[in-house]
Tab-separated table of C-alpha atoms and ligand atoms in Angstrom:
chain	number	residue	atom	x	y	z
A	7	MET	CA	47.357	46.621	144.539
A	8	SER	CA	49.869	47.836	141.967
A	9	GLY	CA	48.318	50.533	139.781
A	10	SER	CA	47.327	48.991	136.470
A	11	LYS	CA	49.961	50.262	134.081
A	12	ILE	CA	47.884	51.921	131.348
A	13	ILE	CA	49.922	51.459	128.188
A	14	THR	CA	48.548	53.137	125.081
A	15	VAL	CA	49.610	51.879	121.661
A	16	GLN	CA	51.712	54.983	121.046
A	17	ARG	CA	53.538	54.527	124.381
A	18	HIS	CA	54.129	50.861	123.476
A	19	ILE	CA	55.513	51.745	120.019
A	20	ILE	CA	57.784	54.465	121.458
A	21	GLU	CA	59.064	52.137	124.216
A	22	GLN	CA	59.727	49.424	121.606
A	23	GLU	CA	61.567	51.982	119.512
A	24	ARG	CA	63.746	52.964	122.473
A	25	ASP	CA	64.723	49.284	122.914
A	26	HIS	CA	65.317	48.803	119.171
A	27	PRO	CA	67.157	51.801	117.679
A	28	GLU	CA	66.782	50.384	114.157
A	29	ALA	CA	63.118	51.425	114.291
A	30	THR	CA	62.857	55.110	113.556
A	31	GLY	CA	60.309	57.690	114.711
A	32	GLU	CA	58.837	57.437	111.237
A	33	LEU	CA	57.392	54.009	111.960
A	34	THR	CA	55.851	55.362	115.158
A	35	GLY	CA	54.243	58.191	113.205
A	36	LEU	CA	52.999	55.785	110.538
A	37	LEU	CA	51.428	53.400	113.058
A	38	TRP	CA	49.900	56.323	114.944
A	39	ASP	CA	48.246	57.622	111.744
A	40	LEU	CA	46.921	54.107	111.147
A	41	THR	CA	45.289	54.004	114.599
A	42	ILE	CA	43.400	57.207	113.733
A	43	ALA	CA	42.033	55.569	110.581
A	44	ALA	CA	41.137	52.473	112.627
A	45	LYS	CA	39.133	54.532	115.128
A	46	ILE	CA	37.227	56.276	112.333
A	47	ILE	CA	36.418	52.967	110.594
A	48	SER	CA	35.463	51.411	113.943
A	49	ARG	CA	32.989	54.206	114.576
A	50	GLU	CA	31.361	53.701	111.168
A	51	VAL	CA	31.347	49.884	111.415
A	52	ASN	CA	29.723	50.099	114.831
A	53	ARG	CA	26.931	52.318	113.529
A	54	ALA	CA	26.739	50.802	110.043
A	55	GLY	CA	23.273	49.501	110.841
A	56	LEU	CA	22.118	53.086	111.313
A	57	ALA	CA	23.711	54.841	108.397
A	58	ASP	CA	22.772	54.052	104.836
A	59	ILE	CA	26.276	52.796	104.143
A	60	LEU	CA	25.035	49.251	104.205
A	61	GLY	CA	23.987	47.433	101.118
A	62	LEU	CA	25.660	46.843	97.833
A	63	THR	CA	27.084	49.605	95.693
A	64	GLY	CA	26.216	47.412	92.738
A	65	GLN	CA	29.830	47.811	91.638
A	66	GLU	CA	32.424	45.063	91.488
A	67	ASN	CA	36.078	45.299	92.502
A	68	ILE	CA	38.937	43.892	90.428
A	69	HIS	CA	38.388	40.447	91.933
A	70	GLY	CA	34.822	40.460	90.604
A	71	GLU	CA	33.494	40.739	94.171
A	72	GLU	CA	30.517	42.965	94.920
A	73	VAL	CA	31.850	45.984	96.819
A	74	LYS	CA	29.850	47.035	99.864
A	75	LYS	CA	29.863	50.745	100.679
A	76	LEU	CA	31.807	50.144	103.908
A	77	ASP	CA	34.649	48.624	101.841
A	78	GLU	CA	34.916	51.810	99.836
A	79	TYR	CA	34.477	54.026	102.895
A	80	ALA	CA	37.225	52.191	104.820
A	81	ASN	CA	39.465	52.347	101.751
A	82	ASP	CA	39.041	56.107	101.432
A	83	VAL	CA	39.568	56.685	105.174
A	84	ILE	CA	42.880	54.817	105.148
A	85	ILE	CA	44.152	56.500	101.965
A	86	LYS	CA	43.213	59.990	103.224
A	87	SER	CA	44.618	59.345	106.726
A	88	MET	CA	47.908	58.015	105.402
A	89	ASP	CA	48.754	60.013	102.272
A	90	HIS	CA	50.002	63.258	103.840
A	91	GLY	CA	52.038	62.128	106.891
A	92	GLY	CA	55.285	61.979	104.919
A	93	HIS	CA	56.002	58.404	106.040
A	94	LEU	CA	54.955	56.617	102.834
A	95	CYS	CA	56.181	56.611	99.243
A	96	VAL	CA	53.324	54.467	97.872
A	97	MET	CA	50.282	52.450	99.022
A	98	ALA	CA	48.446	49.399	97.659
A	99	SER	CA	44.938	48.259	98.543
A	100	GLU	CA	42.732	45.250	97.848
A	101	GLU	CA	40.209	47.717	96.446
A	102	ASN	CA	42.589	49.423	93.980
A	103	GLU	CA	43.837	47.630	90.863
A	104	ASP	CA	47.073	49.665	90.681
A	105	ILE	CA	49.446	51.089	93.288
A	106	ILE	CA	48.234	54.302	94.966
A	107	PRO	CA	50.775	57.134	94.540
A	108	ILE	CA	51.303	59.758	97.238
A	109	PRO	CA	49.901	63.097	95.908
A	110	ASP	CA	52.621	65.402	94.527
A	111	GLN	CA	52.065	68.066	97.165
A	112	TYR	CA	52.950	65.705	100.013
A	113	PRO	CA	56.482	64.604	101.068
A	114	LYS	CA	57.457	60.997	100.271
A	115	GLY	CA	58.670	58.748	103.110
A	116	LYS	CA	60.661	55.539	103.234
A	117	TYR	CA	57.838	53.077	103.916
A	118	MET	CA	55.056	51.454	101.895
A	119	LEU	CA	51.660	50.403	103.216
A	120	MET	CA	49.622	47.545	101.743
A	121	PHE	CA	46.207	46.871	103.134
A	122	ASP	CA	42.865	45.155	102.998
A	123	PRO	CA	40.644	48.016	104.162
A	124	LEU	CA	37.726	45.847	105.113
A	125	ASP	CA	38.108	42.088	105.384
A	126	GLY	CA	35.058	39.857	105.666
A	127	SER	CA	32.934	42.522	104.015
A	128	SER	CA	30.316	39.987	102.857
A	129	ASN	CA	29.387	39.702	106.542
A	130	ILE	CA	28.720	43.366	107.197
A	131	ASP	CA	24.928	43.236	106.871
A	132	ALA	CA	24.778	40.329	109.336
A	133	ASN	CA	26.694	42.311	111.971
A	134	VAL	CA	29.477	39.712	111.976
A	135	SER	CA	33.009	40.808	112.921
A	136	VAL	CA	35.015	42.363	110.092
A	137	GLY	CA	38.527	43.790	110.060
A	138	THR	CA	41.339	45.737	108.428
A	139	ILE	CA	44.700	44.079	107.631
A	140	PHE	CA	47.924	46.027	106.994
A	141	SER	CA	51.513	45.334	106.017
A	142	ILE	CA	54.473	47.742	106.057
A	143	TYR	CA	57.780	47.484	104.148
A	144	ARG	CA	60.787	49.783	103.794
A	145	ARG	CA	61.114	51.023	100.184
A	146	LYS	CA	63.825	49.624	97.893
A	147	THR	CA	63.904	52.655	95.578
A	148	THR	CA	65.676	55.662	97.052
A	149	ALA	CA	63.571	58.741	96.257
A	150	GLY	CA	60.393	60.087	94.702
A	151	ASN	CA	57.252	58.052	94.257
A	152	GLY	CA	57.394	54.399	95.273
A	153	THR	CA	57.017	51.874	92.452
A	154	LEU	CA	55.316	48.544	91.820
A	155	GLU	CA	58.747	46.934	92.308
A	156	ASP	CA	58.824	48.418	95.822
A	157	CYS	CA	55.550	46.576	96.539
A	158	LEU	CA	56.366	43.133	95.088
A	159	ARG	CA	58.237	41.761	98.118
A	160	LYS	CA	58.724	38.687	100.307
A	161	GLY	CA	56.881	38.617	103.646
A	162	VAL	CA	60.190	38.241	105.515
A	163	GLU	CA	60.993	41.818	104.454
A	164	GLN	CA	58.035	43.291	106.335
A	165	VAL	CA	58.949	45.970	108.906
A	166	ALA	CA	55.576	45.791	110.665
A	167	ALA	CA	52.155	44.202	110.142
A	168	GLY	CA	48.853	43.878	111.905
A	169	TYR	CA	45.117	43.962	111.838
A	170	ILE	CA	42.177	45.633	113.525
A	171	VAL	CA	39.171	43.428	114.292
A	172	TYR	CA	35.867	45.297	114.639
A	173	GLY	CA	33.978	42.860	116.858
A	174	SER	CA	32.402	42.872	120.317
A	175	SER	CA	35.290	45.238	121.010
A	176	THR	CA	37.704	46.840	118.555
A	177	MET	CA	41.169	45.328	118.878
A	178	LEU	CA	44.449	46.200	117.174
A	179	VAL	CA	47.068	43.439	116.964
A	180	TYR	CA	50.451	44.420	115.514
A	181	THR	CA	54.078	43.380	115.349
A	182	ALA	CA	57.185	45.378	114.480
A	183	GLY	CA	59.306	42.232	114.691
A	184	HIS	CA	59.509	42.167	118.491
A	185	GLY	CA	56.522	40.020	119.414
A	186	SER	CA	52.815	40.377	118.574
A	187	HIS	CA	50.822	42.605	120.898
A	188	GLY	CA	47.077	43.285	121.264
A	189	PHE	CA	45.413	46.590	122.153
A	190	THR	CA	41.726	47.044	122.945
A	191	LEU	CA	40.008	50.322	122.053
A	192	ASP	CA	38.535	52.093	125.067
A	193	PRO	CA	35.815	54.101	123.284
A	194	GLY	CA	35.402	56.254	126.385
A	195	ILE	CA	38.828	57.821	125.900
A	196	GLY	CA	39.377	56.864	122.246
A	197	GLU	CA	42.652	55.100	123.029
A	198	PHE	CA	43.934	51.621	122.163
A	199	LEU	CA	45.173	50.179	125.488
A	200	LEU	CA	47.575	47.225	125.798
A	201	SER	CA	45.459	44.188	126.669
A	202	HIS	CA	47.406	41.239	125.201
A	203	LYS	CA	51.169	41.736	125.670
A	204	ASN	CA	53.432	39.407	123.681
A	205	ILE	CA	50.741	37.007	122.443
A	206	GLN	CA	51.898	33.360	122.251
A	207	ILE	CA	49.701	31.004	120.204
A	208	PRO	CA	49.250	27.550	121.828
A	209	SER	CA	51.634	25.038	120.170
A	210	ARG	CA	48.574	22.909	119.299
A	211	GLY	CA	44.840	23.618	119.351
A	212	LYS	CA	41.505	21.804	119.243
A	213	ILE	CA	39.740	23.923	116.608
A	214	TYR	CA	39.981	23.799	112.830
A	215	SER	CA	38.583	26.546	110.636
A	216	ILE	CA	37.788	25.876	106.969
A	217	ASN	CA	34.848	26.348	104.598
A	218	GLU	CA	33.674	22.726	104.420
A	219	GLY	CA	31.355	23.765	101.595
A	220	ASN	CA	34.464	23.584	99.398
A	221	THR	CA	35.270	19.931	100.323
A	222	ASN	CA	34.833	18.773	96.706
A	223	THR	CA	37.424	21.261	95.476
A	224	TRP	CA	40.178	20.198	97.905
A	225	ASP	CA	43.245	18.144	96.979
A	226	GLU	CA	43.573	14.614	98.416
A	227	GLY	CA	45.999	15.655	101.188
A	228	THR	CA	43.636	18.296	102.589
A	229	ARG	CA	40.662	15.916	102.442
A	230	LYS	CA	42.633	13.249	104.339
A	231	TYR	CA	43.939	15.742	106.893
A	232	ILE	CA	40.449	17.080	107.637
A	233	ASN	CA	38.978	13.550	107.880
A	234	ASP	CA	41.709	12.541	110.321
A	235	LEU	CA	40.968	15.636	112.468
A	236	LYS	CA	37.453	14.291	112.980
A	237	LYS	CA	38.516	10.846	114.119
A	238	VAL	CA	38.577	9.723	117.725
A	239	THR	CA	41.902	7.969	118.255
A	240	PRO	CA	41.806	6.442	121.794
A	241	GLU	CA	45.412	5.249	121.490
A	242	THR	CA	46.670	8.792	121.018
A	243	GLY	CA	43.878	10.166	123.177
A	244	GLN	CA	42.983	12.549	120.359
A	245	LYS	CA	39.408	13.798	120.480
A	246	PRO	CA	37.809	15.227	117.325
A	247	TYR	CA	38.603	18.884	116.709
A	248	SER	CA	35.736	21.402	116.718
A	249	LEU	CA	34.922	23.329	113.550
A	250	ARG	CA	34.577	27.116	113.814
A	251	TYR	CA	34.240	29.164	110.580
A	252	ILE	CA	33.081	32.771	110.572
A	253	GLY	CA	33.944	33.649	106.975
A	254	SER	CA	35.893	36.763	107.981
A	255	LEU	CA	39.608	35.959	107.779
A	256	VAL	CA	40.506	38.493	110.474
A	257	ALA	CA	37.924	37.067	112.915
A	258	ASP	CA	38.830	33.435	112.155
A	259	PHE	CA	42.537	34.250	112.473
A	260	HIS	CA	42.130	36.275	115.693
A	261	ARG	CA	40.355	33.335	117.386
A	262	THR	CA	43.052	30.939	116.099
A	263	LEU	CA	45.827	33.227	117.411
A	264	LEU	CA	44.293	33.443	120.903
A	265	TYR	CA	42.831	29.921	121.286
A	266	GLY	CA	45.191	27.937	119.041
A	267	GLY	CA	44.252	25.548	116.245
A	268	ILE	CA	44.420	25.905	112.467
A	269	PHE	CA	42.802	28.058	109.775
A	270	LEU	CA	42.894	26.702	106.247
A	271	TYR	CA	41.962	28.246	102.917
A	272	PRO	CA	43.454	25.705	100.479
A	273	ALA	CA	43.458	26.170	96.705
A	274	ASP	CA	40.452	25.082	94.643
A	275	TYR	CA	41.477	22.071	92.525
A	276	LYS	CA	38.299	21.866	90.427
A	277	ASP	CA	40.698	22.165	87.493
A	278	PRO	CA	43.589	19.968	88.761
A	279	ASN	CA	45.995	21.661	86.346
A	280	LYS	CA	45.019	25.140	87.430
A	281	PRO	CA	44.589	25.333	91.225
A	282	LYS	CA	42.847	28.586	92.177
A	283	SER	CA	43.403	30.360	95.515
A	284	LYS	CA	41.211	33.042	97.058
A	285	LEU	CA	43.224	34.837	99.725
A	286	ARG	CA	45.686	37.559	98.735
A	287	LEU	CA	49.395	37.227	99.532
A	288	LEU	CA	50.479	40.824	100.107
A	289	TYR	CA	47.658	42.205	102.225
A	290	GLU	CA	46.072	39.139	103.806
A	291	ALA	CA	48.429	36.129	104.077
A	292	ALA	CA	51.839	37.798	104.561
A	293	PRO	CA	50.845	40.234	107.362
A	294	LEU	CA	49.002	37.490	109.294
A	295	ALA	CA	51.980	35.162	108.750
A	296	PHE	CA	54.274	37.790	110.335
A	297	ILE	CA	51.922	38.119	113.325
A	298	VAL	CA	51.584	34.352	113.829
A	299	GLU	CA	55.339	33.655	113.498
A	300	GLN	CA	56.058	36.371	116.071
A	301	ALA	CA	53.549	34.553	118.333
A	302	GLY	CA	55.318	31.197	117.859
A	303	GLY	CA	52.959	29.848	115.203
A	304	LYS	CA	53.372	28.964	111.523
A	305	ALA	CA	51.936	29.951	108.135
A	306	SER	CA	52.428	27.988	104.926
A	307	THR	CA	50.838	27.003	101.630
A	308	GLY	CA	51.215	23.362	102.702
A	309	ASP	CA	54.773	23.149	101.435
A	310	THR	CA	56.165	26.702	101.340
A	311	ALA	CA	56.386	29.233	104.175
A	312	ILE	CA	54.117	32.180	103.342
A	313	MET	CA	56.842	34.620	104.413
A	314	GLU	CA	59.230	33.159	101.809
A	315	ILE	CA	56.963	33.739	98.796
A	316	LYS	CA	58.062	36.666	96.622
A	317	ALA	CA	55.043	38.482	95.176
A	318	GLU	CA	55.051	38.697	91.353
A	319	GLN	CA	51.702	40.541	91.098
A	320	LEU	CA	50.058	43.082	93.392
A	321	HIS	CA	46.908	40.973	93.922
A	322	GLN	CA	48.620	37.588	93.822
A	323	LYS	CA	46.631	34.883	95.641
A	324	THR	CA	47.895	31.990	97.748
A	325	PRO	CA	46.638	29.003	99.698
A	326	LEU	CA	46.821	29.868	103.417
A	327	ILE	CA	47.333	27.300	106.185
A	328	ILE	CA	48.010	29.226	109.414
A	329	GLY	CA	47.921	28.699	113.170
A	330	SER	CA	49.517	26.538	115.874
A	331	LYS	CA	52.944	25.233	114.878
A	332	GLU	CA	52.142	21.551	115.571
A	333	ASP	CA	48.848	21.731	113.672
A	334	VAL	CA	50.365	23.412	110.599
A	335	GLU	CA	53.344	21.000	110.608
A	336	LYS	CA	50.940	18.043	110.877
A	337	TYR	CA	49.096	19.356	107.784
A	338	GLU	CA	52.419	19.826	105.933
A	339	GLY	CA	53.214	16.179	106.743
A	340	TYR	CA	50.348	15.113	104.452
A	341	PHE	CA	52.241	16.586	101.513
A	342	LYS	CA	55.872	15.737	102.371
A	343	ASN	CA	56.149	12.624	100.191
A	344	LYS	CA	54.161	14.354	97.453
B	427	AHG	P1	37.412	40.343	101.769
B	427	AHG	O1	36.118	40.620	102.452
B	427	AHG	O2	38.521	41.283	102.170
B	427	AHG	O3	37.270	40.241	100.270
B	427	AHG	O4	37.943	38.916	102.274
B	427	AHG	C1	37.049	37.867	102.250
B	427	AHG	C2	37.805	36.600	102.494
B	427	AHG	C3	38.187	36.372	103.939
B	427	AHG	O5	37.769	37.380	104.796
B	427	AHG	C4	37.496	35.085	104.324
B	427	AHG	O6	38.362	34.218	104.996
B	427	AHG	C5	37.120	34.480	102.984
B	427	AHG	O7	36.947	35.561	102.092
B	427	AHG	C6	35.838	33.702	103.078
B	427	AHG	O8	35.701	33.092	101.823
B	427	AHG	P2	34.503	32.025	101.594
B	427	AHG	O9	33.241	32.800	101.741
B	427	AHG	O10	34.783	31.515	100.210
B	427	AHG	O11	34.662	30.976	102.655
B	428	MN	MN1	37.011	41.916	99.070
B	429	MN	MN1	40.100	40.171	102.957
B	430	MN	MN1	38.556	43.347	101.842
């Protein structure tokens, strides 16, 4: 039996780098630092029930959401793990209103990191899977501290992106533009080992994932699309799709990526003239769009590719329709003659 080739995430990144000279050692160093932060957060998430870091801090973040201690903890771990490596010129986080400068005493690098330190945080107390999402760009400015301009980019400019899902096991899924690859943390040796090489999302799935509690806020096209998903159409042999909704984007997306299907967080049209979205473009939608496109899937707002949207604000929100190519294109078809 051929020895199982144990491929750690650092070996995978270095081998990718060798095949793609445009990636520099800096990106390897940056991703390596990120895996350290992921292991520290994973340890705390997995023992959150024991420590007193559960429960509300009673504070609110800039989105008016109650911040759970683990959000803050994860945010601090990432900032402190990433600010001194010399790979970054600026960071931006869901939990920080403004960009996060690199402290003066540390060297500035050519990349920027934008992240959601803990996604799905409302689920922490119920021991439901949560995650971290990250997105990496090359700076546009040439020296010194990175700027807000450096951060307001289009998803197609991402150099790398990924997420860690803290679930029954801790998994890191990342892309550097050469496929999306999954690594499972072996806690015994503290290493992320390659477990899902070159993930390919099924071209069509049988699961849809949406918060049906928001049905009355959807636009007509979404309502029609979801109703049609539930119909049995003997002539096309379509059976009704199953609904799976965890309420943690990373967990709902990870299942969609591996099993196929579609995740939808459409805008809220309670005020038809002012549609309101919930998910954030720079550190939720764009990184997951990069991952899914590299896996052969699609991510759109319903009529615009997520990766083509240029961010105008740091915490800009967007509708997110993401998953199997055929499912997302079918949804888009409900808006074509709009
Ligand atoms: P976060 O915990 O980072 O603020 O993200 C929460 C998001 C996302 O994880 C999930 O898909 C969505 O909130 C769930 O929203 P609803 O509870 O409105 O369905
Ligand atoms: Mn939040
Ligand atoms: Mn989130
Ligand atoms: Mn979050």
